[in-house]
mmCIF file of C-alpha atoms and ligand atoms in Angstrom:
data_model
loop_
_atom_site.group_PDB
_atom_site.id
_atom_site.type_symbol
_atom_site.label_atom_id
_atom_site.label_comp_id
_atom_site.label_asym_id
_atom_site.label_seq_id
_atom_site.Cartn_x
_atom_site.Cartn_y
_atom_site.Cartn_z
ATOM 1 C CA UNK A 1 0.000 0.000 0.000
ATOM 2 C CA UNK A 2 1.311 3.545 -1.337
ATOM 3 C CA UNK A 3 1.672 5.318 2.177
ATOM 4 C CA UNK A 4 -0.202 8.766 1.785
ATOM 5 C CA UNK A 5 0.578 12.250 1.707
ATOM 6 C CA UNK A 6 -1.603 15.057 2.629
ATOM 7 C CA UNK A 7 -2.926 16.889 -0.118
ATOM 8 C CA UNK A 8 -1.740 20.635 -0.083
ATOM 9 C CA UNK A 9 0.983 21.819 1.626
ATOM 10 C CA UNK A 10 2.580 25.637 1.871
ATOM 11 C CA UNK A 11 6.129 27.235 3.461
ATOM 12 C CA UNK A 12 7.601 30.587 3.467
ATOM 13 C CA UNK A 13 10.266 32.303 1.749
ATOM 14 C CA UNK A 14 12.510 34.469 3.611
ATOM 15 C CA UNK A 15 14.446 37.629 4.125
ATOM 16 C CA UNK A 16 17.538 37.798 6.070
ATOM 17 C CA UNK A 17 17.388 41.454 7.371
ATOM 18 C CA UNK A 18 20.762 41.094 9.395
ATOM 19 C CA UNK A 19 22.983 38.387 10.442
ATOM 20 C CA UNK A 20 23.666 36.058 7.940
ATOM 21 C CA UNK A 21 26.885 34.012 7.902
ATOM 22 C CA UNK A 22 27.640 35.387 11.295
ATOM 23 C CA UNK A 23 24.557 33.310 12.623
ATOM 24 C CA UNK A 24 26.641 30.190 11.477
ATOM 25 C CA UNK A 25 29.207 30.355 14.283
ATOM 26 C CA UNK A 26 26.082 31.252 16.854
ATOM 27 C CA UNK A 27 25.904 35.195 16.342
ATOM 28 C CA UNK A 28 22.104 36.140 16.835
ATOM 29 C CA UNK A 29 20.101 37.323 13.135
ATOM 30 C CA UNK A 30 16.839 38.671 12.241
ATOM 31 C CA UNK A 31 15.200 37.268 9.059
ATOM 32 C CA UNK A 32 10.994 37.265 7.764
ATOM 33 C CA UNK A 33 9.056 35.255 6.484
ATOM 34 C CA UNK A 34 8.115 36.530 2.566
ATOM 35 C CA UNK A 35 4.486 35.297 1.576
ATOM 36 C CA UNK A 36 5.397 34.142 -1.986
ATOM 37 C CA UNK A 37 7.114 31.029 -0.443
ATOM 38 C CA UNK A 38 6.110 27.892 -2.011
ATOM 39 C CA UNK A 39 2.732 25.695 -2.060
ATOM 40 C CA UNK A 40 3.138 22.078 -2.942
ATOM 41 C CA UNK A 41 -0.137 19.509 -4.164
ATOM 42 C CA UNK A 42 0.088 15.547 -4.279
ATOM 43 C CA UNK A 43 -1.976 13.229 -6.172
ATOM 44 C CA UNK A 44 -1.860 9.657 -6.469
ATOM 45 C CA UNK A 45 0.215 8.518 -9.406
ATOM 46 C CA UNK A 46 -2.069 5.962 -11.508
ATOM 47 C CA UNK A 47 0.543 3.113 -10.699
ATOM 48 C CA UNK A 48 1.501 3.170 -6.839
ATOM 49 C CA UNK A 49 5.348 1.410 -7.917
ATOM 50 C CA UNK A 50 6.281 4.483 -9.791
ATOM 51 C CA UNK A 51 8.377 6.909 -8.183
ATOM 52 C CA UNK A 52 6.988 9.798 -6.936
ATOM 53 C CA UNK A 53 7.951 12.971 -9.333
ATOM 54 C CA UNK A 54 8.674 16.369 -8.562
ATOM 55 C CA UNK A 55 6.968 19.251 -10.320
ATOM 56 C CA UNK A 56 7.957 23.177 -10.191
ATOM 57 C CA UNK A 57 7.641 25.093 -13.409
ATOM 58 C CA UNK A 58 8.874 27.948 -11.839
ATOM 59 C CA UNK A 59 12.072 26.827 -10.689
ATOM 60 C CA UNK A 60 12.361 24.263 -14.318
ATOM 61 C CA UNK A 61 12.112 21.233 -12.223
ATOM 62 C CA UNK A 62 10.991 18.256 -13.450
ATOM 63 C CA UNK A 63 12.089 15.575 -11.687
ATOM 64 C CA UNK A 64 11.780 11.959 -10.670
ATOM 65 C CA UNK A 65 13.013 11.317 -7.089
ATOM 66 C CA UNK A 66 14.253 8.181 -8.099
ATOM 67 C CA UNK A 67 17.473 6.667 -5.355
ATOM 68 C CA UNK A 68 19.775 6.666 -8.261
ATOM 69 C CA UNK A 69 19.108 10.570 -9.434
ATOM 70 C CA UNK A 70 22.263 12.916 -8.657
ATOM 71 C CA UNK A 71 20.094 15.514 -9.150
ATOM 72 C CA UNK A 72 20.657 17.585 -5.471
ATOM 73 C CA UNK A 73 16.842 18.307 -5.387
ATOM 74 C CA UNK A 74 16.044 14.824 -5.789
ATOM 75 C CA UNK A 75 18.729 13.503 -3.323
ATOM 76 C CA UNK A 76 17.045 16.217 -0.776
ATOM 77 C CA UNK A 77 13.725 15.793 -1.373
ATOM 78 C CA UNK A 78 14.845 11.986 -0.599
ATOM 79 C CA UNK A 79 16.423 12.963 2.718
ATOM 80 C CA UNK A 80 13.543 14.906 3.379
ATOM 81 C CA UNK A 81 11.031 11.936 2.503
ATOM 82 C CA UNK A 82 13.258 9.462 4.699
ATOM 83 C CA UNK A 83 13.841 11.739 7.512
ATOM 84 C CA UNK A 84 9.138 11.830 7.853
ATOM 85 C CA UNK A 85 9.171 7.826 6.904
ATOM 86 C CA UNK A 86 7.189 9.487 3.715
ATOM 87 C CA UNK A 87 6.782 7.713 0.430
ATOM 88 C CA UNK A 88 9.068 7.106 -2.460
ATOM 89 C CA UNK A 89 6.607 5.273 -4.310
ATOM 90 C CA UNK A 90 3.110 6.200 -6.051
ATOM 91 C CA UNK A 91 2.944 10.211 -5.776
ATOM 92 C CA UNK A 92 3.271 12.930 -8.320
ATOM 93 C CA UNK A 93 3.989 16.792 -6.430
ATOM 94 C CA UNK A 94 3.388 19.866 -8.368
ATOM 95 C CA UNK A 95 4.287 23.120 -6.705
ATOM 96 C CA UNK A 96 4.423 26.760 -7.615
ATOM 97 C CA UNK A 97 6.379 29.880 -6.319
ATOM 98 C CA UNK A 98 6.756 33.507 -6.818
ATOM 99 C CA UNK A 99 10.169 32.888 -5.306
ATOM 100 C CA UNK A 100 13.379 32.503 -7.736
ATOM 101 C CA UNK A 101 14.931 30.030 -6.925
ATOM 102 C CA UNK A 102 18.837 29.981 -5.912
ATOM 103 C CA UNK A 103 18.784 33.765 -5.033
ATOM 104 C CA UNK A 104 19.189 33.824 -1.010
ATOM 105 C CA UNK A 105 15.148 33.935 -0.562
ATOM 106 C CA UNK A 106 15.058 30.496 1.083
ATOM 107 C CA UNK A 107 13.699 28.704 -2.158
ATOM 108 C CA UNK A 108 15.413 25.391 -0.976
ATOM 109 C CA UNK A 109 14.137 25.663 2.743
ATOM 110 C CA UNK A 110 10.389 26.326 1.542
ATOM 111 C CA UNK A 111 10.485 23.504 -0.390
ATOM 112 C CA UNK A 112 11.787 21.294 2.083
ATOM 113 C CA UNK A 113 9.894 22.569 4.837
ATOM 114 C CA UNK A 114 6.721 22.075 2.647
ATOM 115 C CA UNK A 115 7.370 18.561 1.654
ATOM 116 C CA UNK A 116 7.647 17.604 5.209
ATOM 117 C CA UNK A 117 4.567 19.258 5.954
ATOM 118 C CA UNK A 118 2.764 16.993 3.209
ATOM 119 C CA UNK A 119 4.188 14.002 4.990
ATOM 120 C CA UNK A 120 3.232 15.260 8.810
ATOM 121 C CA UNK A 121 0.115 17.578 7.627
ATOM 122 C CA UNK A 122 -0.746 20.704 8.808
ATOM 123 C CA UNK A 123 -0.828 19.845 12.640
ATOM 124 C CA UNK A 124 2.847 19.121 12.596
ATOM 125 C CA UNK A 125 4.984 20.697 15.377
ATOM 126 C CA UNK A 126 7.361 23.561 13.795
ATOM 127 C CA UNK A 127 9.942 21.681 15.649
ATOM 128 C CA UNK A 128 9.472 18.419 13.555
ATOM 129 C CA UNK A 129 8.748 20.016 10.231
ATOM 130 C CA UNK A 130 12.055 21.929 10.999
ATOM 131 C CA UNK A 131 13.942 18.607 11.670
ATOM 132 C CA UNK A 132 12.837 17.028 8.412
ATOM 133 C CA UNK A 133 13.565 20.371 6.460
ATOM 134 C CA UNK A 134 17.423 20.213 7.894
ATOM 135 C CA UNK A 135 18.016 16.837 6.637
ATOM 136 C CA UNK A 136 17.417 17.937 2.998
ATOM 137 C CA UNK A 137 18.660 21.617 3.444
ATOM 138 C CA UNK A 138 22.005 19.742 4.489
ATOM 139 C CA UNK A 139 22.507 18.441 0.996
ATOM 140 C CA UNK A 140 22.176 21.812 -0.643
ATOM 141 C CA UNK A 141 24.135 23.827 2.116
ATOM 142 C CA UNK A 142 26.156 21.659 3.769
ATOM 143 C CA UNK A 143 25.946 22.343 7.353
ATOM 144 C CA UNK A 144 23.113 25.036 7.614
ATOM 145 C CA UNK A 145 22.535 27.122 10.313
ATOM 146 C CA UNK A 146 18.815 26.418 10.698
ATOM 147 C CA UNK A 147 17.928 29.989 10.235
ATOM 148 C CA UNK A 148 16.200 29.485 6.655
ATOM 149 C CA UNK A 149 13.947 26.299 7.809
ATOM 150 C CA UNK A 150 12.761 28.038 11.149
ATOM 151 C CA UNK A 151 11.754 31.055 9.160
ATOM 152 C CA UNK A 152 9.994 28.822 6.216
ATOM 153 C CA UNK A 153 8.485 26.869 8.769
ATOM 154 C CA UNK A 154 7.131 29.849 11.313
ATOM 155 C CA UNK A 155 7.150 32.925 9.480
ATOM 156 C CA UNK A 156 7.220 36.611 11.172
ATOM 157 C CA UNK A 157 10.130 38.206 11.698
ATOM 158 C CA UNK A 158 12.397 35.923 13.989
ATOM 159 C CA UNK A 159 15.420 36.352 16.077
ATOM 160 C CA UNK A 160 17.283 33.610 15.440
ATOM 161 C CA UNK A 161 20.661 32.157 17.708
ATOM 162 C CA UNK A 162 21.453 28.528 16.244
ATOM 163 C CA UNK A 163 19.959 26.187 18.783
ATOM 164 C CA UNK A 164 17.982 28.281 20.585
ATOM 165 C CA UNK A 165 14.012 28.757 20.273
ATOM 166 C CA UNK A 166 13.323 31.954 18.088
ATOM 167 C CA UNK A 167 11.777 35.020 19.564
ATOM 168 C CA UNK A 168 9.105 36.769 17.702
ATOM 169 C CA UNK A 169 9.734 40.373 16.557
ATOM 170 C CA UNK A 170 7.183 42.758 16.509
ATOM 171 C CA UNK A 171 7.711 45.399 14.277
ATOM 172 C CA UNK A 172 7.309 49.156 16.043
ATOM 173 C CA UNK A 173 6.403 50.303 12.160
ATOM 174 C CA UNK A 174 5.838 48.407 8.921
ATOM 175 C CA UNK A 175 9.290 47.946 7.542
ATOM 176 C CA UNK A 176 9.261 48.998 4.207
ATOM 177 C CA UNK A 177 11.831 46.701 2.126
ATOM 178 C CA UNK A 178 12.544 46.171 -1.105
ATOM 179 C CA UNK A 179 13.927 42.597 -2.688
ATOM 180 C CA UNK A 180 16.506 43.050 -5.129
ATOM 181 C CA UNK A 181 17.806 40.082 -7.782
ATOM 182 C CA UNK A 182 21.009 40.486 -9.036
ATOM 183 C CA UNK A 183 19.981 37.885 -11.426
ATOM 184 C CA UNK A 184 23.913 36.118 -10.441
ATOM 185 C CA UNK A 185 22.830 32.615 -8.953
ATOM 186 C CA UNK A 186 25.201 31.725 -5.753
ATOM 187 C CA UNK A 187 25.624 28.530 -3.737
ATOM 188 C CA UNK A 188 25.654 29.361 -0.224
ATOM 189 C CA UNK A 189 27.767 26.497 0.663
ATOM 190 C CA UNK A 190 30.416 27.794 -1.338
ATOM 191 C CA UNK A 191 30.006 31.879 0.602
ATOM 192 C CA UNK A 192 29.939 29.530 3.808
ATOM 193 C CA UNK A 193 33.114 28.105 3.145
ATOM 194 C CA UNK A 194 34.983 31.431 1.749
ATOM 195 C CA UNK A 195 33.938 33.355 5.158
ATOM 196 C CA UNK A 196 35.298 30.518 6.726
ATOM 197 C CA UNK A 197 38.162 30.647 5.217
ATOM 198 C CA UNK A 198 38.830 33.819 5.562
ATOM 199 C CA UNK A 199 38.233 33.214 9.429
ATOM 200 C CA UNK A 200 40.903 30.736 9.544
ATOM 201 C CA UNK A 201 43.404 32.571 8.550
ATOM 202 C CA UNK A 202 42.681 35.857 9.979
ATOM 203 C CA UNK A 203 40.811 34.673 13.268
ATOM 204 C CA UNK A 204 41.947 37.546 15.352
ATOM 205 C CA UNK A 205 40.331 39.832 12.695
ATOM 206 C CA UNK A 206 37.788 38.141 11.200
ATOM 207 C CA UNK A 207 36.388 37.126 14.603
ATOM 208 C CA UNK A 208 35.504 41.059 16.256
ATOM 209 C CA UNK A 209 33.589 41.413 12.404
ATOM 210 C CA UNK A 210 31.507 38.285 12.894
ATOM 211 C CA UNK A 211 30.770 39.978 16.339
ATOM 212 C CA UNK A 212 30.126 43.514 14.403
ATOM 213 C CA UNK A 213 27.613 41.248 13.193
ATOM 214 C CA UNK A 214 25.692 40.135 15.709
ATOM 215 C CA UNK A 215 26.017 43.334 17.734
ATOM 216 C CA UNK A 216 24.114 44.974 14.544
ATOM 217 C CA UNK A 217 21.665 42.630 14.835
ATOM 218 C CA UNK A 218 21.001 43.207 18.394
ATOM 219 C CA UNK A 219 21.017 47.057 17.611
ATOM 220 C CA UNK A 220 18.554 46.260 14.025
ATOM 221 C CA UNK A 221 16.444 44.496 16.520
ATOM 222 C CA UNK A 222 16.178 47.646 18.431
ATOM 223 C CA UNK A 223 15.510 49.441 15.704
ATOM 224 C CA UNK A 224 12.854 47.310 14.434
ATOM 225 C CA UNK A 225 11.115 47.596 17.866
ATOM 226 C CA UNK A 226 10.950 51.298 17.944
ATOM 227 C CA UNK A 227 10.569 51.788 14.384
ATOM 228 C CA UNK A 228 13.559 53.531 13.435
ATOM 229 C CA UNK A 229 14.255 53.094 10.380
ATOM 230 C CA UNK A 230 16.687 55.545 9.995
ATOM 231 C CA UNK A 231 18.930 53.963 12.210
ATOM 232 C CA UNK A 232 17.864 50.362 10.559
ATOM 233 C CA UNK A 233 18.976 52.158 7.133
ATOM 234 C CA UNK A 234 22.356 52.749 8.856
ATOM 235 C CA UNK A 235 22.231 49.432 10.168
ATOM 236 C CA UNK A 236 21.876 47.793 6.685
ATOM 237 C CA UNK A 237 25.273 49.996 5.625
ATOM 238 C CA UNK A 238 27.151 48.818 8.444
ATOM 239 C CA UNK A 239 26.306 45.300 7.637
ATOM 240 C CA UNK A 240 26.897 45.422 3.735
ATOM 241 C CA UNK A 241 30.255 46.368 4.848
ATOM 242 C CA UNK A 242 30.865 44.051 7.476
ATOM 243 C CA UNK A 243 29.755 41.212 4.799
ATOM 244 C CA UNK A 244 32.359 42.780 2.361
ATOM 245 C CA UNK A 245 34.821 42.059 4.999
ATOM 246 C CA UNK A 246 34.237 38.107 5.626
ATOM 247 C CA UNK A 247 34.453 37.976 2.036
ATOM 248 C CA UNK A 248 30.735 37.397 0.748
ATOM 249 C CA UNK A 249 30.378 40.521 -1.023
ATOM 250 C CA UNK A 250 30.952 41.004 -4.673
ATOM 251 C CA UNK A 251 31.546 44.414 -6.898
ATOM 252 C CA UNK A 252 28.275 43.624 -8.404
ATOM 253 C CA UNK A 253 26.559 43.647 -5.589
ATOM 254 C CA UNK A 254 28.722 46.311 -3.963
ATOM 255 C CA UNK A 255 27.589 48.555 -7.009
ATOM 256 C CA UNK A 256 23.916 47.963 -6.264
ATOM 257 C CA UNK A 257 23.692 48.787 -2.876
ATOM 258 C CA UNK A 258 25.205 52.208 -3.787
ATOM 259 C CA UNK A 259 22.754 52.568 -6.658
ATOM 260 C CA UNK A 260 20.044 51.987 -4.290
ATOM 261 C CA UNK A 261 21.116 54.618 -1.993
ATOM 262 C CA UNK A 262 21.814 56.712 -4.544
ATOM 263 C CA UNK A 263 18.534 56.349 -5.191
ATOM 264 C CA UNK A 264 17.101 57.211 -1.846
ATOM 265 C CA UNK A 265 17.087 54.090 0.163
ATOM 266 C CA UNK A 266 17.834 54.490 3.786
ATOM 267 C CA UNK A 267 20.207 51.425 3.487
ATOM 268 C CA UNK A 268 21.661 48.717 1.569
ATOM 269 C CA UNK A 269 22.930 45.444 2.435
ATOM 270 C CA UNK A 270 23.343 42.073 0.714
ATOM 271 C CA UNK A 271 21.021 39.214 1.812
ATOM 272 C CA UNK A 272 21.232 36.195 2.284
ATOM 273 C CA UNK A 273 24.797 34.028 1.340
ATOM 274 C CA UNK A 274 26.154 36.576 -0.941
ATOM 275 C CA UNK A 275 28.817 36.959 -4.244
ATOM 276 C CA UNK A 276 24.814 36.643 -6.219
ATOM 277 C CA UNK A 277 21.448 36.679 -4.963
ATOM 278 C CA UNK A 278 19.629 39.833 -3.793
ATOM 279 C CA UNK A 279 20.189 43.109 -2.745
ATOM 280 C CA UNK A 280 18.159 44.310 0.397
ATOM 281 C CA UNK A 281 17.058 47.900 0.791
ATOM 282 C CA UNK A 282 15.032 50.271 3.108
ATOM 283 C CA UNK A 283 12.924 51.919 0.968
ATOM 284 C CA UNK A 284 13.188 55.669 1.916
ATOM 285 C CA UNK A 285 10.835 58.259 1.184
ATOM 286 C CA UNK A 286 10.419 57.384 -2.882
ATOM 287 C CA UNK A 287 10.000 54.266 -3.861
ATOM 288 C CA UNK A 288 9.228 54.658 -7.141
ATOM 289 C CA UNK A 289 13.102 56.091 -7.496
ATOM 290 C CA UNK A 290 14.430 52.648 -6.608
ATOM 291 C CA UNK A 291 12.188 50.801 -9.317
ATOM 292 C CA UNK A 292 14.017 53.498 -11.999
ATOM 293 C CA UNK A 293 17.271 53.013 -10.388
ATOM 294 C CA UNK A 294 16.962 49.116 -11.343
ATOM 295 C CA UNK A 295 14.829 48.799 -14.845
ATOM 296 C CA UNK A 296 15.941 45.667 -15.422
ATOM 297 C CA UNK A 297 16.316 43.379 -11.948
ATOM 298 C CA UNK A 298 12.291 43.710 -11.244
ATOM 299 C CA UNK A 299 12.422 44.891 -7.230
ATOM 300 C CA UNK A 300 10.091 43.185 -5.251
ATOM 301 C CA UNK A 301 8.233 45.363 -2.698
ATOM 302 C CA UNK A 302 7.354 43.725 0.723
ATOM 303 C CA UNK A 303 5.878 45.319 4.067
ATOM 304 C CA UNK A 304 6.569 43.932 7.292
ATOM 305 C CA UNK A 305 4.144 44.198 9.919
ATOM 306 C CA UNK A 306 3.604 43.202 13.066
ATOM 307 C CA UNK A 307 1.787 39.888 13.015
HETATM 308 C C1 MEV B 1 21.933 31.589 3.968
HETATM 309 O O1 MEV B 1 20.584 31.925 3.649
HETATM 310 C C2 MEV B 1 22.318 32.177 5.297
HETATM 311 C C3 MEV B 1 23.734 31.874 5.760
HETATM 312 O O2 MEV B 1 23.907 32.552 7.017
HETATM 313 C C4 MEV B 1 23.976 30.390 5.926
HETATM 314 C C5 MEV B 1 23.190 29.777 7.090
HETATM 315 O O3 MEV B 1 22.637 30.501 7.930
HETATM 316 O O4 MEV B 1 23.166 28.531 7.134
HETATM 317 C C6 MEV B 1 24.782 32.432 4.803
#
């Protein structure tokens, strides 16, 4: 008998705000959930021995998640399955996203987070459906910090210390932010492994800017509390730099953030793993000046709120 999956299933994108790669070696970071995560359906597959496929226009996947494919969705979506007991057999999953995918917005950890969630339904502890994400985000990243499943899984706006339970952020004032694509795809275990290079051989350097880090989150936090955003905008600077430091940054990316504060932003910062992905800013006073500023990267608006 094919064992079942629930029907529908949905997960977050996400946003790091501050904190990335610093949250690796246990530096706190602040990340939200995005709305345009992903939403995954299962139906039965007319013969229950058939694998069970994999479906995502969006992201160009088309896969069988057959134990032989190499494919690193596949062998994920496999941990994933194994990690719930879920099947392998007799399924077909079609999902869709606004997400792109491979561009720091937690494409990988959605998914993962809502394949588990077809396996465990939608009464499934956070903790569990977090557990099950991990063993597939592992394949894609490595050795993840958790960050990106806890904020696919939960949603908000988080403050996140690896192994700790998150603490929900309430927002003193919408945050008004503005997504970014560089349209250059990274791998975020490769920007794990450069910062930690460059943390090996400079530790007595590299370590007070990982701090920097986390003390900017702890001040962002602040921010975001009170609503400041002029002191988030300085915030989001700060951090660009700091990023630039451990290595993560890239003249592309260095060239948008000053284009988007050229353009009235309050503040500009990399998000997510870096060298690609997306730009973050703090929309200022004129949005519509950032969309001109980047005619052909399509920025995605998204307000924060308290939830
Ligand atoms: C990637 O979205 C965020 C990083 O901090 C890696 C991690 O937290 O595992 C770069």
């Amino acid at each position: 008998m094919t064992i079942p999956l629930h029907p529908r299933a949905e997960a977050h994108g996400k946003v790091i705000v501050l904190g990335e790669h610093a949250v690796v070696y246990g530096y706190p970071a602040v990340a939200a959930g995005l709305p345009q995560g992903v939403v995954l359906e299962a139906q039965p597959r007319p013969d229950p021995r058939l694998p069970v496929t994999l479906t995502i226009p969006a992201w160009d996947l088309d896969l069988e998640l057959h134990p032989a494919s190499d494919h690193p969705v596949a062998r994920a979506c496999l941990e994933v399955l194994a990690h719930c007991d879920g099947p392998v057999t007799g399924w077909a999953i079609r999902g869709a996203s606004a997400l792109p995918s491979r561009a720091g917005l937690g494409s990988s950890a959605a998914l993962t987070v809502a394949l588990a969630r077809l396996v465990y339904g939608p009464d499934a502890s956070i903790d569990d459906v977090v557990a099950a994400s991990l063993a597939g985000e592992r394949v894609f990243h490595g050795e993840p910090s958790g960050l990106d499943s806890r904020v696919a899984a939960q949603g908000g706006v988080l403050r996140y210390v690896r192994g700790e339970p998150p603490r929900a952020i309430n927002p003193g004032a919408p945050l008004p932010l503005c997504i970014i694509p560089s349209g250059i795809p990274r791998s975020t275990a490769d920007q794990v492994a450069r910062c930690r290079s460059r943390l090996e051989h400079l530790p007595s350097v590299v370590r007070p800017v990982l701090i920097a880090v986390g003390q900017a989150v702890e001040s962002g936090i602040h921010a975001i509390e009170h609503g400041d955003l002029d002191t988030l905008g300085v915030l989001f600077d700060v951090a660009h730099g700091l990023l630039g430091a451990l290595d993560v940054s890239s003249p592309a990316l260095d060239r948008m953030a000053a284009d988007a504060r050229a353009a009235g932003a309050r503040g500009a910062k990399l998000t997510g793993a870096g060298r690609g992905g997306c730009l973050l800013a703090l929309v200022g006073d004129a949005p519509e000046t950032l969309t001109a500023a980047f005619p052909n990267l399509r920025p995605l608006f998204v307000e924060v709120a308290a939830s």
